[in-house]
Coordinates of C-alpha atoms and ligand atoms in Angstrom, one line a residue:
M51 CA 108.2 147.6 -135.0
D52 CA 107.2 145.8 -138.7
N53 CA 106.7 142.0 -138.9
Q54 CA 110.0 141.8 -140.7
S55 CA 112.0 143.5 -137.9
L56 CA 110.4 141.3 -135.2
W57 CA 111.3 138.5 -137.6
Q58 CA 115.0 139.6 -138.6
D59 CA 115.6 139.7 -134.7
V60 CA 114.3 136.2 -134.7
S61 CA 116.5 135.0 -137.1
A62 CA 119.8 136.8 -135.1
E63 CA 119.4 135.4 -131.8
I64 CA 119.3 132.0 -133.5
A65 CA 122.9 132.6 -135.1
K66 CA 123.9 134.5 -131.5
S67 CA 123.0 130.8 -129.7
T68 CA 124.0 128.9 -132.8
G69 CA 126.5 130.0 -133.7
S70 CA 125.7 129.2 -137.6
A71 CA 123.8 132.7 -139.6
F72 CA 120.6 131.4 -140.3
K73 CA 118.1 133.2 -142.5
F74 CA 114.6 132.4 -142.7
K75 CA 112.3 131.5 -146.4
S76 CA 109.2 131.5 -145.1
I77 CA 107.1 131.4 -141.7
M78 CA 103.6 129.1 -141.4
P79 CA 101.5 129.3 -138.3
V80 CA 101.4 125.6 -135.9
H81 CA 98.0 125.5 -134.3
G82 CA 97.2 123.5 -130.5
G83 CA 98.4 126.0 -128.7
D84 CA 96.6 127.9 -126.0
I85 CA 98.0 130.8 -124.9
N86 CA 100.7 132.5 -127.6
T87 CA 101.3 132.2 -131.3
A88 CA 103.4 129.8 -132.8
Y89 CA 104.9 129.6 -136.3
R90 CA 107.3 126.9 -137.8
L91 CA 110.7 129.7 -139.0
Q92 CA 111.7 127.7 -142.0
G93 CA 115.0 128.4 -143.2
T94 CA 118.4 126.6 -145.7
D95 CA 118.5 123.3 -144.2
T96 CA 117.3 123.9 -140.3
C97 CA 114.1 124.8 -139.3
Y98 CA 113.2 126.3 -135.6
F99 CA 109.8 126.6 -132.9
V100 CA 108.7 130.5 -132.7
K101 CA 106.3 130.6 -129.9
L102 CA 105.4 134.8 -130.3
N103 CA 103.0 136.8 -127.2
R104 CA 103.4 140.7 -125.9
A105 CA 106.9 142.1 -124.6
D106 CA 105.3 142.2 -120.7
R107 CA 104.8 138.2 -121.0
L108 CA 108.4 137.7 -121.1
F109 CA 108.8 135.7 -117.7
M110 CA 106.5 133.7 -119.2
F111 CA 108.7 132.4 -121.9
A112 CA 111.8 132.8 -119.3
A113 CA 109.7 130.6 -116.8
E114 CA 109.2 127.9 -119.4
V115 CA 113.3 128.3 -120.5
Q116 CA 113.9 127.3 -116.8
G117 CA 111.4 124.2 -116.7
L118 CA 112.8 122.7 -119.7
K119 CA 116.0 122.8 -118.6
E120 CA 114.8 121.2 -115.5
I121 CA 113.4 118.3 -117.4
A122 CA 116.1 118.2 -119.2
D123 CA 119.2 118.8 -116.0
S124 CA 116.9 115.3 -115.3
Q125 CA 118.0 112.8 -118.8
T126 CA 114.7 111.3 -117.7
L127 CA 112.1 112.6 -120.9
R128 CA 113.0 114.5 -123.9
V129 CA 112.6 118.4 -124.2
P130 CA 112.8 120.1 -127.8
D131 CA 115.9 121.8 -127.2
V132 CA 116.4 125.6 -126.0
I133 CA 117.4 128.1 -128.8
A134 CA 116.0 131.8 -127.3
C135 CA 114.8 133.8 -125.6
A136 CA 113.8 137.4 -125.1
A137 CA 112.0 140.5 -126.6
S138 CA 111.6 143.0 -130.2
G139 CA 109.9 145.3 -130.2
H140 CA 106.5 144.9 -128.4
Q141 CA 106.6 141.2 -128.6
A142 CA 108.6 138.2 -126.6
F143 CA 109.3 135.1 -128.2
L144 CA 110.6 132.2 -127.8
V145 CA 112.6 130.1 -129.9
L146 CA 113.0 125.9 -129.6
E147 CA 114.5 123.1 -131.4
Y148 CA 111.7 122.0 -134.2
I149 CA 110.5 118.3 -134.1
D150 CA 108.4 116.6 -136.7
F151 CA 105.4 114.9 -134.6
G152 CA 105.0 111.2 -135.4
R153 CA 102.7 108.8 -134.2
F154 CA 102.4 106.9 -130.4
N155 CA 102.7 103.5 -130.6
P156 CA 102.0 101.5 -127.0
S157 CA 105.5 101.3 -127.0
S158 CA 106.0 105.4 -126.8
W159 CA 103.1 105.5 -124.5
R160 CA 105.4 102.7 -122.0
L161 CA 108.4 104.8 -122.6
L162 CA 106.9 107.8 -121.8
G163 CA 104.8 106.6 -118.9
R164 CA 108.3 105.7 -117.5
Q165 CA 110.5 107.9 -118.0
L166 CA 108.0 110.1 -116.6
A167 CA 108.4 108.0 -113.3
K168 CA 112.4 108.0 -113.7
L169 CA 111.2 112.3 -113.3
H170 CA 109.4 111.8 -110.4
R171 CA 112.0 110.2 -108.5
V172 CA 114.3 113.7 -109.1
R173 CA 113.9 115.4 -106.1
Q174 CA 114.1 118.6 -103.8
P175 CA 114.0 119.4 -99.9
F176 CA 111.2 121.6 -100.4
F177 CA 107.5 121.9 -101.9
G178 CA 107.1 124.8 -104.8
W179 CA 110.4 126.2 -107.1
H180 CA 113.1 128.5 -107.2
R181 CA 110.6 130.4 -109.3
D182 CA 107.1 131.9 -110.1
N183 CA 105.6 130.3 -113.3
T184 CA 102.3 130.3 -115.1
I185 CA 99.5 127.5 -115.8
G186 CA 98.3 128.9 -118.8
S187 CA 98.6 132.2 -118.8
T188 CA 97.4 132.4 -115.1
L189 CA 100.8 133.0 -112.8
Q190 CA 101.5 129.9 -110.7
V191 CA 103.2 130.7 -106.9
N192 CA 105.6 128.5 -106.3
E193 CA 106.8 129.7 -102.4
Q194 CA 109.2 127.2 -100.8
S195 CA 106.9 125.2 -98.4
N196 CA 106.8 121.8 -96.2
D197 CA 103.6 121.3 -96.1
W198 CA 102.1 120.1 -99.3
P199 CA 98.5 120.4 -98.2
Q200 CA 99.0 124.0 -97.2
F201 CA 100.8 124.4 -100.3
W202 CA 97.7 123.2 -102.2
Q203 CA 95.6 124.9 -100.2
R204 CA 97.6 128.6 -100.4
Q205 CA 98.8 128.7 -103.5
R206 CA 96.9 126.0 -105.7
L207 CA 93.0 125.6 -104.9
G208 CA 93.4 129.1 -102.7
F209 CA 94.8 131.7 -105.1
Q210 CA 92.2 130.0 -107.6
L211 CA 89.4 130.3 -105.9
Q212 CA 90.5 133.9 -104.8
W213 CA 90.9 135.1 -108.7
A214 CA 87.0 133.2 -109.5
A215 CA 86.0 135.3 -106.4
E216 CA 87.5 138.8 -108.3
R217 CA 86.1 137.3 -111.2
G218 CA 82.3 137.4 -110.0
Y219 CA 82.5 133.7 -109.5
G220 CA 80.6 133.4 -106.0
G221 CA 78.3 131.7 -104.4
K222 CA 78.4 128.3 -103.3
L223 CA 82.0 128.0 -105.7
Q224 CA 83.3 130.1 -102.9
R225 CA 80.9 128.7 -100.2
R226 CA 81.5 125.5 -100.3
G227 CA 85.0 125.8 -101.7
E228 CA 86.6 127.7 -98.4
Q229 CA 84.8 124.7 -97.0
L230 CA 87.2 121.7 -99.0
S231 CA 90.1 124.4 -98.3
D232 CA 89.4 124.4 -94.6
S233 CA 89.6 120.8 -94.3
L234 CA 91.8 119.2 -97.4
A235 CA 94.5 117.8 -95.0
G236 CA 92.0 115.2 -94.4
L237 CA 93.2 113.8 -97.5
F238 CA 96.7 113.2 -96.7
S239 CA 96.2 112.3 -92.5
D240 CA 97.6 108.3 -94.1
Y241 CA 99.8 109.9 -96.8
R242 CA 102.4 112.3 -97.0
P243 CA 104.0 112.7 -100.5
Y244 CA 107.5 114.4 -101.6
P245 CA 108.9 117.1 -103.7
S246 CA 108.9 114.9 -106.7
L247 CA 109.7 117.0 -110.2
L248 CA 106.9 118.3 -111.9
H249 CA 105.8 118.9 -115.3
G250 CA 103.4 120.6 -113.5
D251 CA 100.7 121.1 -117.5
L252 CA 100.8 117.1 -118.8
W253 CA 97.6 117.0 -120.8
A254 CA 97.7 115.4 -124.2
G255 CA 98.6 119.0 -126.3
N256 CA 101.7 118.8 -124.1
V257 CA 103.4 115.6 -125.2
A258 CA 104.0 113.5 -128.9
V259 CA 106.9 112.0 -129.9
D260 CA 109.3 112.1 -132.9
G261 CA 109.8 110.6 -135.9
N262 CA 111.0 107.4 -134.3
S263 CA 108.0 107.3 -132.0
Q264 CA 110.0 108.4 -129.1
P265 CA 108.3 110.4 -126.4
L266 CA 108.7 114.0 -125.6
V267 CA 107.0 117.0 -123.5
Y268 CA 106.8 120.4 -123.7
D269 CA 105.1 123.2 -122.5
P270 CA 106.0 122.9 -119.1
A271 CA 104.5 124.6 -115.6
C272 CA 107.7 122.8 -113.6
Y273 CA 107.9 123.2 -109.6
Y274 CA 108.5 120.4 -106.9
G275 CA 106.1 118.6 -105.7
D276 CA 103.3 115.5 -105.2
R277 CA 103.4 113.3 -108.3
E278 CA 100.0 112.1 -108.3
A279 CA 99.1 115.9 -109.7
D280 CA 100.9 114.9 -112.9
V281 CA 99.1 111.5 -113.2
A282 CA 95.9 113.4 -112.1
M283 CA 96.0 115.8 -115.1
T284 CA 97.2 113.1 -117.7
E285 CA 93.0 111.8 -116.7
L286 CA 91.8 115.4 -116.7
F287 CA 91.4 115.4 -120.6
G288 CA 92.3 112.0 -121.4
G289 CA 93.9 111.0 -124.3
F290 CA 96.9 109.3 -122.9
G291 CA 97.2 105.7 -123.6
A292 CA 96.3 102.4 -121.6
D293 CA 100.2 101.3 -122.1
F294 CA 100.9 104.8 -120.2
Y295 CA 99.3 104.4 -117.0
A296 CA 100.5 100.2 -116.6
A297 CA 103.9 101.7 -117.6
Y298 CA 104.0 104.4 -114.5
R299 CA 102.9 102.3 -112.2
E300 CA 104.5 99.7 -112.8
T301 CA 107.9 101.6 -112.9
W302 CA 106.4 103.2 -109.1
P303 CA 103.4 101.9 -107.5
L304 CA 100.4 105.2 -107.4
E305 CA 99.4 104.2 -103.5
P306 CA 95.9 103.7 -102.1
G307 CA 93.5 107.3 -102.3
Y308 CA 94.9 108.5 -105.6
A309 CA 91.7 107.7 -107.1
V310 CA 90.4 111.0 -104.6
R311 CA 93.5 112.6 -104.0
K312 CA 93.1 113.3 -108.0
L313 CA 90.0 114.9 -107.8
L314 CA 91.4 117.7 -106.1
Y315 CA 94.6 118.1 -108.1
N316 CA 92.4 118.6 -111.2
L317 CA 89.8 121.2 -109.7
Y318 CA 92.6 123.6 -109.3
H319 CA 93.2 123.3 -113.4
V320 CA 89.3 123.4 -113.7
V321 CA 88.9 126.1 -111.8
N322 CA 92.3 127.7 -113.8
H323 CA 89.9 127.2 -117.0
L324 CA 86.7 128.4 -115.2
N325 CA 88.7 131.5 -114.3
L326 CA 90.3 131.8 -118.6
F327 CA 88.1 129.6 -120.5
G328 CA 84.4 130.9 -119.4
P329 CA 81.1 130.0 -117.2
G330 CA 81.4 126.3 -119.1
Y331 CA 83.9 124.8 -116.3
L332 CA 81.6 126.4 -113.2
G333 CA 79.4 123.3 -112.4
Q334 CA 82.7 120.9 -113.6
A335 CA 84.0 122.7 -110.5
E336 CA 81.3 123.0 -107.7
A337 CA 80.8 118.8 -108.4
L338 CA 84.2 117.7 -107.9
I339 CA 83.7 120.3 -105.3
E340 CA 80.8 118.1 -103.8
R341 CA 81.9 115.0 -103.7
L342 CA 85.7 115.8 -102.4
L343 CA 83.0 117.7 -99.4
S344 CA 81.3 114.1 -99.4
E345 CA 84.3 112.2 -99.0
L346 CA 85.4 114.2 -96.0
N347 CA 82.5 113.5 -94.8
Ligands
LIG6 P1 100.8 126.9 -126.0 O1 102.0 128.2 -125.1 O2 100.0 128.2 -126.6 O3 99.9 126.7 -125.5 P2 102.6 125.6 -127.0 O4 103.5 125.5 -126.4 O5 101.5 123.9 -126.1 O6 101.8 126.7 -127.0 O7 102.3 124.5 -128.6 C1 101.9 124.9 -129.5 C2 101.2 123.5 -130.3 O8 103.1 123.7 -131.4 C3 101.2 122.0 -130.1 O9 100.3 121.9 -129.6 C4 102.6 121.5 -131.1 O10 102.1 120.8 -131.5 C5 103.2 122.3 -131.6 N1 104.4 122.2 -130.6 C6 105.2 122.9 -129.6 N2 106.6 122.6 -129.5 C7 106.7 122.4 -130.5 C8 107.8 122.2 -131.4 N3 109.2 122.5 -130.3 N4 108.7 121.8 -132.0 C9 107.2 121.4 -133.2 N5 106.1 121.6 -133.1 C10 105.7 121.9 -131.6

């Protein structure tokens, strides 16, 4: 199937979903994502944001759609409207409302902090989600559990370490990682998080503001877990304004011990980066493990 028929199929899905005829005039690449190729699809007077990947990755977009809808239903944080999600020939596509990004100012950071705390007030009775999804392009398992340390041990850290072993990262990473995995419940002896709705992939590349400086989030990897996992990830690669943290803590203060637990939560993403992007992340992963083990001794 050539690209022309792909874009015709995308346009037909847009028309079906919106109830208005859609004919594209131009297709411009959008940069900034890690995993998919993205485009601005311009019609006569509307445009859409379109992500493409291989057809066998349609499940990834389907999970993203459900995450976006779950956040939208919470009425806490803005997310782009979902227009369509389907496959055409060898390609899967996801069509979202196109949002012209603006510039963050201190009050947009404050609003984002408050709204994230409100998202985290949305809870369900178990950790996990109703389906698996992906973190980057890595499978993220979300089996239901009542035991948060065990959830983290098996479905987050353990899953990534196992995959790292399969990719040839053995030795110290595995030896010390296993010791950490066996003892990580010790980090939760006097802290009992409840299952909060999480964005799940909250780095600076997945937050923005619209033309009125109103915040939005996108590209989620939702599940229900400890809210600290979201806050920790904002700190991993940086880029969030100080007003964001002040407003989050004013709305819902973080509990003692966060500074250590955040290392555990970020270790998951660092090992995922090791698995996805290569050995440049090995030293950081090993250092986090050592730091956490020293806290446990
Ligand atoms: P990936 O799944 O490949 O990581 P993203 O969903 O992060 O892709 O999107 C890639 C880039 O496209 C983002 O960094 C952002 O700049 C831009 N973007 C994402 N969603 C929209 C949208 N709805 N409207 C306009 N631009 C968007």
